[in-house]
CSV table of N, CA and C in Angstrom, one decimal:
chain,number,residue,atom,x,y,z
O,269,LEU,N,0.8,-1.2,0.0
O,269,LEU,CA,0.0,0.0,0.0
O,269,LEU,C,0.9,1.3,0.0
O,270,GLY,N,1.9,1.2,0.8
O,270,GLY,CA,2.9,2.3,0.8
O,270,GLY,C,2.3,3.7,1.0
O,271,ARG,N,2.4,4.5,-0.1
O,271,ARG,CA,2.0,6.0,0.1
O,271,ARG,C,0.5,6.1,0.0
O,272,THR,N,-0.2,5.1,-0.5
O,272,THR,CA,-1.7,5.3,-0.6
O,272,THR,C,-2.4,5.0,0.8
O,273,ALA,N,-1.6,4.4,1.7
O,273,ALA,CA,-2.2,4.0,3.0
O,273,ALA,C,-3.0,5.1,3.7
O,274,PRO,N,-2.4,6.3,3.9
O,274,PRO,CA,-3.2,7.4,4.5
O,274,PRO,C,-4.5,7.8,3.8
O,275,PHE,N,-4.4,7.8,2.5
O,275,PHE,CA,-5.6,8.1,1.7
O,275,PHE,C,-6.7,7.0,1.9
O,276,LEU,N,-6.3,5.7,1.8
O,276,LEU,CA,-7.2,4.6,2.0
O,276,LEU,C,-7.8,4.6,3.4
O,277,GLU,N,-7.0,4.9,4.4
O,277,GLU,CA,-7.5,5.0,5.8
O,277,GLU,C,-8.5,6.1,6.0
O,278,LYS,N,-8.2,7.2,5.4
O,278,LYS,CA,-9.2,8.4,5.4
O,278,LYS,C,-10.5,8.0,4.7
O,279,TYR,N,-10.4,7.3,3.6
O,279,TYR,CA,-11.5,6.9,2.8
O,279,TYR,C,-12.3,5.9,3.6
O,280,GLN,N,-11.6,4.9,4.2
O,280,GLN,CA,-12.3,3.9,5.0
O,280,GLN,C,-13.0,4.5,6.2
O,281,ASN,N,-12.4,5.5,6.9
O,281,ASN,CA,-13.1,6.2,8.0
O,281,ASN,C,-14.3,6.9,7.5
O,282,GLU,N,-14.2,7.5,6.4
O,282,GLU,CA,-15.4,8.2,5.8
O,282,GLU,C,-16.5,7.3,5.5
O,283,VAL,N,-16.2,6.1,4.9
O,283,VAL,CA,-17.3,5.1,4.7
O,283,VAL,C,-17.9,4.7,6.0
O,284,PHE,N,-17.1,4.4,7.0
O,284,PHE,CA,-17.6,4.0,8.3
O,284,PHE,C,-18.5,5.1,8.9
O,285,ASP,N,-18.1,6.3,8.8
O,285,ASP,CA,-18.9,7.4,9.3
O,285,ASP,C,-20.3,7.5,8.6
O,286,ARG,N,-20.3,7.4,7.3
O,286,ARG,CA,-21.5,7.5,6.5
O,286,ARG,C,-22.4,6.3,6.5
O,287,ALA,N,-21.8,5.1,6.6
O,287,ALA,CA,-22.5,3.9,6.5
O,287,ALA,C,-22.2,3.0,7.8
O,288,GLN,N,-22.5,3.5,8.9
O,288,GLN,CA,-22.2,2.8,10.2
O,288,GLN,C,-22.9,1.5,10.3
O,289,VAL,N,-24.0,1.3,9.6
O,289,VAL,CA,-24.7,0.1,9.7
O,289,VAL,C,-23.9,-1.1,9.1
O,290,LEU,N,-22.9,-0.8,8.2
O,290,LEU,CA,-22.1,-1.9,7.7
O,290,LEU,C,-21.0,-2.3,8.6
O,291,THR,N,-20.8,-1.6,9.7
O,291,THR,CA,-19.8,-2.0,10.7
O,291,THR,C,-20.2,-3.0,11.7
O,292,THR,N,-21.5,-3.3,11.7
O,292,THR,CA,-22.1,-4.3,12.6
O,292,THR,C,-22.4,-5.6,11.8
O,293,LEU,N,-22.4,-6.7,12.5
O,293,LEU,CA,-22.7,-8.0,11.8
O,293,LEU,C,-24.2,-8.0,11.3
O,294,ARG,N,-25.1,-7.5,12.0
O,294,ARG,CA,-26.5,-7.5,11.6
O,294,ARG,C,-26.7,-6.6,10.4
O,295,GLY,N,-26.1,-5.4,10.4
O,295,GLY,CA,-26.3,-4.5,9.3
O,295,GLY,C,-25.6,-5.0,8.0
O,296,ARG,N,-24.4,-5.6,8.2
O,296,ARG,CA,-23.7,-6.2,7.1
O,296,ARG,C,-24.5,-7.4,6.5
O,297,GLY,N,-25.1,-8.2,7.4
O,297,GLY,CA,-25.9,-9.3,7.0
O,297,GLY,C,-27.1,-8.9,6.2
O,298,PHE,N,-27.8,-7.8,6.6
O,298,PHE,CA,-28.9,-7.3,5.8
O,298,PHE,C,-28.5,-6.8,4.5
O,299,PHE,N,-27.3,-6.1,4.4
O,299,PHE,CA,-26.8,-5.6,3.2
O,299,PHE,C,-26.5,-6.8,2.2
O,300,TYR,N,-25.8,-7.8,2.7
O,300,TYR,CA,-25.4,-8.9,1.9
O,300,TYR,C,-26.7,-9.6,1.3
O,301,PHE,N,-27.7,-9.7,2.2
O,301,PHE,CA,-29.0,-10.4,1.8
O,301,PHE,C,-29.6,-9.6,0.7
O,302,PHE,N,-29.7,-8.2,0.9
O,302,PHE,CA,-30.3,-7.4,-0.1
O,302,PHE,C,-29.6,-7.4,-1.4
O,303,VAL,N,-28.3,-7.3,-1.4
O,303,VAL,CA,-27.5,-7.4,-2.7
O,303,VAL,C,-27.7,-8.8,-3.3
O,304,GLY,N,-27.7,-9.8,-2.5
O,304,GLY,CA,-27.9,-11.2,-3.1
O,304,GLY,C,-29.3,-11.3,-3.7
O,305,SER,N,-30.3,-10.8,-3.0
O,305,SER,CA,-31.6,-10.9,-3.6
O,305,SER,C,-31.8,-10.1,-4.9
O,306,LEU,N,-31.1,-9.0,-5.0
O,306,LEU,CA,-31.1,-8.3,-6.3
O,306,LEU,C,-30.4,-9.1,-7.4
O,307,ALA,N,-29.3,-9.7,-7.1
O,307,ALA,CA,-28.5,-10.5,-8.1
O,307,ALA,C,-29.3,-11.8,-8.5
O,308,ILE,N,-30.0,-12.4,-7.6
O,308,ILE,CA,-30.8,-13.6,-7.9
O,308,ILE,C,-31.9,-13.3,-8.9
O,309,THR,N,-32.5,-12.1,-8.9
O,309,THR,CA,-33.6,-11.8,-9.7
O,309,THR,C,-33.1,-11.4,-11.2
O,310,GLN,N,-31.8,-11.3,-11.4
O,310,GLN,CA,-31.3,-10.9,-12.7
O,310,GLN,C,-31.4,-12.0,-13.7
O,311,CYS,N,-31.1,-13.2,-13.3
O,311,CYS,CA,-31.2,-14.3,-14.3
O,311,CYS,C,-31.4,-15.6,-13.5
O,312,THR,N,-31.6,-16.7,-14.2
O,312,THR,CA,-31.8,-18.0,-13.6
O,312,THR,C,-30.7,-18.9,-14.0
O,313,PHE,N,-30.0,-19.4,-13.0
O,313,PHE,CA,-28.9,-20.4,-13.1
O,313,PHE,C,-27.8,-19.9,-14.1
O,314,CYS,N,-27.3,-18.7,-13.7
O,314,CYS,CA,-26.1,-18.2,-14.4
O,314,CYS,C,-25.1,-17.8,-13.3
O,315,LEU,N,-24.0,-17.2,-13.7
O,315,LEU,CA,-23.0,-16.8,-12.7
O,315,LEU,C,-23.6,-15.8,-11.7
O,316,LEU,N,-24.3,-14.8,-12.2
O,316,LEU,CA,-24.9,-13.8,-11.3
O,316,LEU,C,-25.9,-14.4,-10.3
O,317,PHE,N,-26.6,-15.4,-10.7
O,317,PHE,CA,-27.5,-16.2,-9.8
O,317,PHE,C,-26.8,-16.8,-8.7
O,318,LEU,N,-25.7,-17.5,-9.1
O,318,LEU,CA,-24.8,-18.2,-8.1
O,318,LEU,C,-24.2,-17.2,-7.1
O,319,VAL,N,-23.7,-16.1,-7.6
O,319,VAL,CA,-23.2,-15.1,-6.7
O,319,VAL,C,-24.3,-14.5,-5.8
O,320,GLY,N,-25.5,-14.4,-6.3
O,320,GLY,CA,-26.6,-13.9,-5.5
O,320,GLY,C,-26.9,-14.9,-4.4
O,321,VAL,N,-26.9,-16.2,-4.7
O,321,VAL,CA,-27.2,-17.2,-3.7
O,321,VAL,C,-26.1,-17.2,-2.6
O,322,TRP,N,-24.9,-17.0,-3.0
O,322,TRP,CA,-23.7,-16.9,-2.1
O,322,TRP,C,-23.9,-15.7,-1.2
O,323,ASN,N,-24.3,-14.6,-1.7
O,323,ASN,CA,-24.5,-13.4,-0.9
O,323,ASN,C,-25.6,-13.5,0.1
O,324,VAL,N,-26.7,-14.2,-0.4
O,324,VAL,CA,-27.8,-14.4,0.5
O,324,VAL,C,-27.4,-15.3,1.7
O,325,LEU,N,-26.6,-16.4,1.4
O,325,LEU,CA,-26.2,-17.3,2.4
O,325,LEU,C,-25.2,-16.5,3.4
O,326,MET,N,-24.3,-15.7,2.9
O,326,MET,CA,-23.4,-15.0,3.8
O,326,MET,C,-24.2,-14.0,4.6
O,327,GLY,N,-25.2,-13.4,4.0
O,327,GLY,CA,-26.1,-12.5,4.8
O,327,GLY,C,-26.8,-13.2,5.9
O,328,LEU,N,-27.3,-14.3,5.7
O,328,LEU,CA,-28.0,-15.1,6.7
O,328,LEU,C,-27.0,-15.5,7.8
O,329,ILE,N,-25.8,-15.9,7.4
O,329,ILE,CA,-24.8,-16.3,8.4
O,329,ILE,C,-24.4,-15.1,9.3
O,330,CYS,N,-24.2,-13.9,8.7
O,330,CYS,CA,-23.8,-12.7,9.4
O,330,CYS,C,-25.0,-12.3,10.4
O,331,PHE,N,-26.2,-12.4,9.9
O,331,PHE,CA,-27.3,-12.1,10.7
O,331,PHE,C,-27.4,-13.0,11.9
O,332,LEU,N,-27.3,-14.3,11.7
O,332,LEU,CA,-27.3,-15.3,12.8
O,332,LEU,C,-26.2,-15.1,13.8
O,333,MET,N,-25.0,-14.8,13.2
O,333,MET,CA,-23.9,-14.5,14.1
O,333,MET,C,-24.1,-13.3,15.0
O,334,SER,N,-24.9,-12.3,14.5
O,334,SER,CA,-25.1,-11.1,15.3
O,334,SER,C,-26.0,-11.5,16.5
O,335,PHE,N,-26.6,-12.6,16.5
O,335,PHE,CA,-27.4,-13.0,17.7
O,335,PHE,C,-26.6,-14.1,18.5
O,336,GLY,N,-25.4,-14.3,18.2
O,336,GLY,CA,-24.5,-15.2,18.9
O,336,GLY,C,-24.6,-16.7,18.5
O,337,ILE,N,-25.2,-16.9,17.3
O,337,ILE,CA,-25.2,-18.3,16.8
O,337,ILE,C,-24.0,-18.5,15.9
O,338,ASN,N,-23.2,-19.4,16.2
O,338,ASN,CA,-21.9,-19.7,15.5
O,338,ASN,C,-22.2,-20.9,14.6
O,339,PRO,N,-22.1,-20.7,13.2
O,339,PRO,CA,-22.4,-21.8,12.3
O,339,PRO,C,-21.4,-22.9,12.3
O,340,VAL,N,-20.2,-22.7,12.9
O,340,VAL,CA,-19.1,-23.7,12.9
O,340,VAL,C,-19.1,-24.2,14.3
O,341,PRO,N,-19.2,-25.6,14.4
O,341,PRO,CA,-19.2,-26.1,15.8
O,341,PRO,C,-17.8,-26.0,16.4
O,342,HIS,N,-17.7,-25.7,17.7
O,342,HIS,CA,-16.5,-25.5,18.4
O,342,HIS,C,-15.7,-26.8,18.5
O,343,ARG,N,-14.5,-26.8,18.2
O,343,ARG,CA,-13.7,-28.0,18.4
O,343,ARG,C,-13.0,-28.0,19.7
O,344,GLN,N,-12.7,-29.2,20.3
O,344,GLN,CA,-11.9,-29.2,21.5
O,344,GLN,C,-10.5,-28.8,21.2
O,345,ALA,N,-9.9,-28.2,22.2
O,345,ALA,CA,-8.5,-27.7,22.0
O,345,ALA,C,-7.6,-28.9,21.9
O,346,LEU,N,-6.6,-28.8,21.0
O,346,LEU,CA,-5.6,-29.8,20.9
O,346,LEU,C,-4.7,-29.9,22.2
O,347,PRO,N,-4.3,-31.1,22.5
O,347,PRO,CA,-3.5,-31.2,23.7
O,347,PRO,C,-2.1,-30.4,23.6
O,348,THR,N,-1.7,-29.8,24.6
O,348,THR,CA,-0.4,-29.0,24.6
O,348,THR,C,0.7,-30.0,24.9
O,349,VAL,N,1.9,-29.5,24.8
O,349,VAL,CA,3.1,-30.3,25.0
O,349,VAL,C,3.1,-30.8,26.5
O,350,GLU,N,2.7,-29.9,27.4
O,350,GLU,CA,2.7,-30.2,28.8
O,350,GLU,C,1.7,-31.4,29.1
O,351,ASP,N,0.5,-31.4,28.4
O,351,ASP,CA,-0.5,-32.4,28.5
O,351,ASP,C,0.1,-33.7,28.1
O,352,ARG,N,0.8,-33.7,27.0
O,352,ARG,CA,1.4,-35.0,26.4
O,352,ARG,C,2.5,-35.5,27.3
O,353,SER,N,3.3,-34.7,27.9
O,353,SER,CA,4.4,-35.1,28.7
O,353,SER,C,3.9,-35.7,30.1
O,354,SER,N,2.8,-35.1,30.6
O,354,SER,CA,2.2,-35.6,31.9
O,354,SER,C,1.5,-36.9,31.7
O,355,ALA,N,1.0,-37.2,30.5
O,355,ALA,CA,0.3,-38.4,30.2
O,355,ALA,C,1.3,-39.6,30.2
O,356,VAL,N,2.6,-39.4,29.9
O,356,VAL,CA,3.5,-40.5,29.8
O,356,VAL,C,4.0,-40.9,31.1
């Protein structure tokens, strides 16, 4: 990024100020859902349709995550070196 970093940071802050709803999971989820629903209506079973379905799914996942629902099951932590050495 180099010399463009200050400009990009200023632009990003401006977007965050004007569209604060996109900084939250719920707002971003609604936005993704909206964009996806627009893309789905453009054609049937083409690339734009698939992109729209993907956006709708990502919107639903963001919306559910805003309520604390994690779509990925939590895995148990892997045993540490200390756990392995104490088991021997």
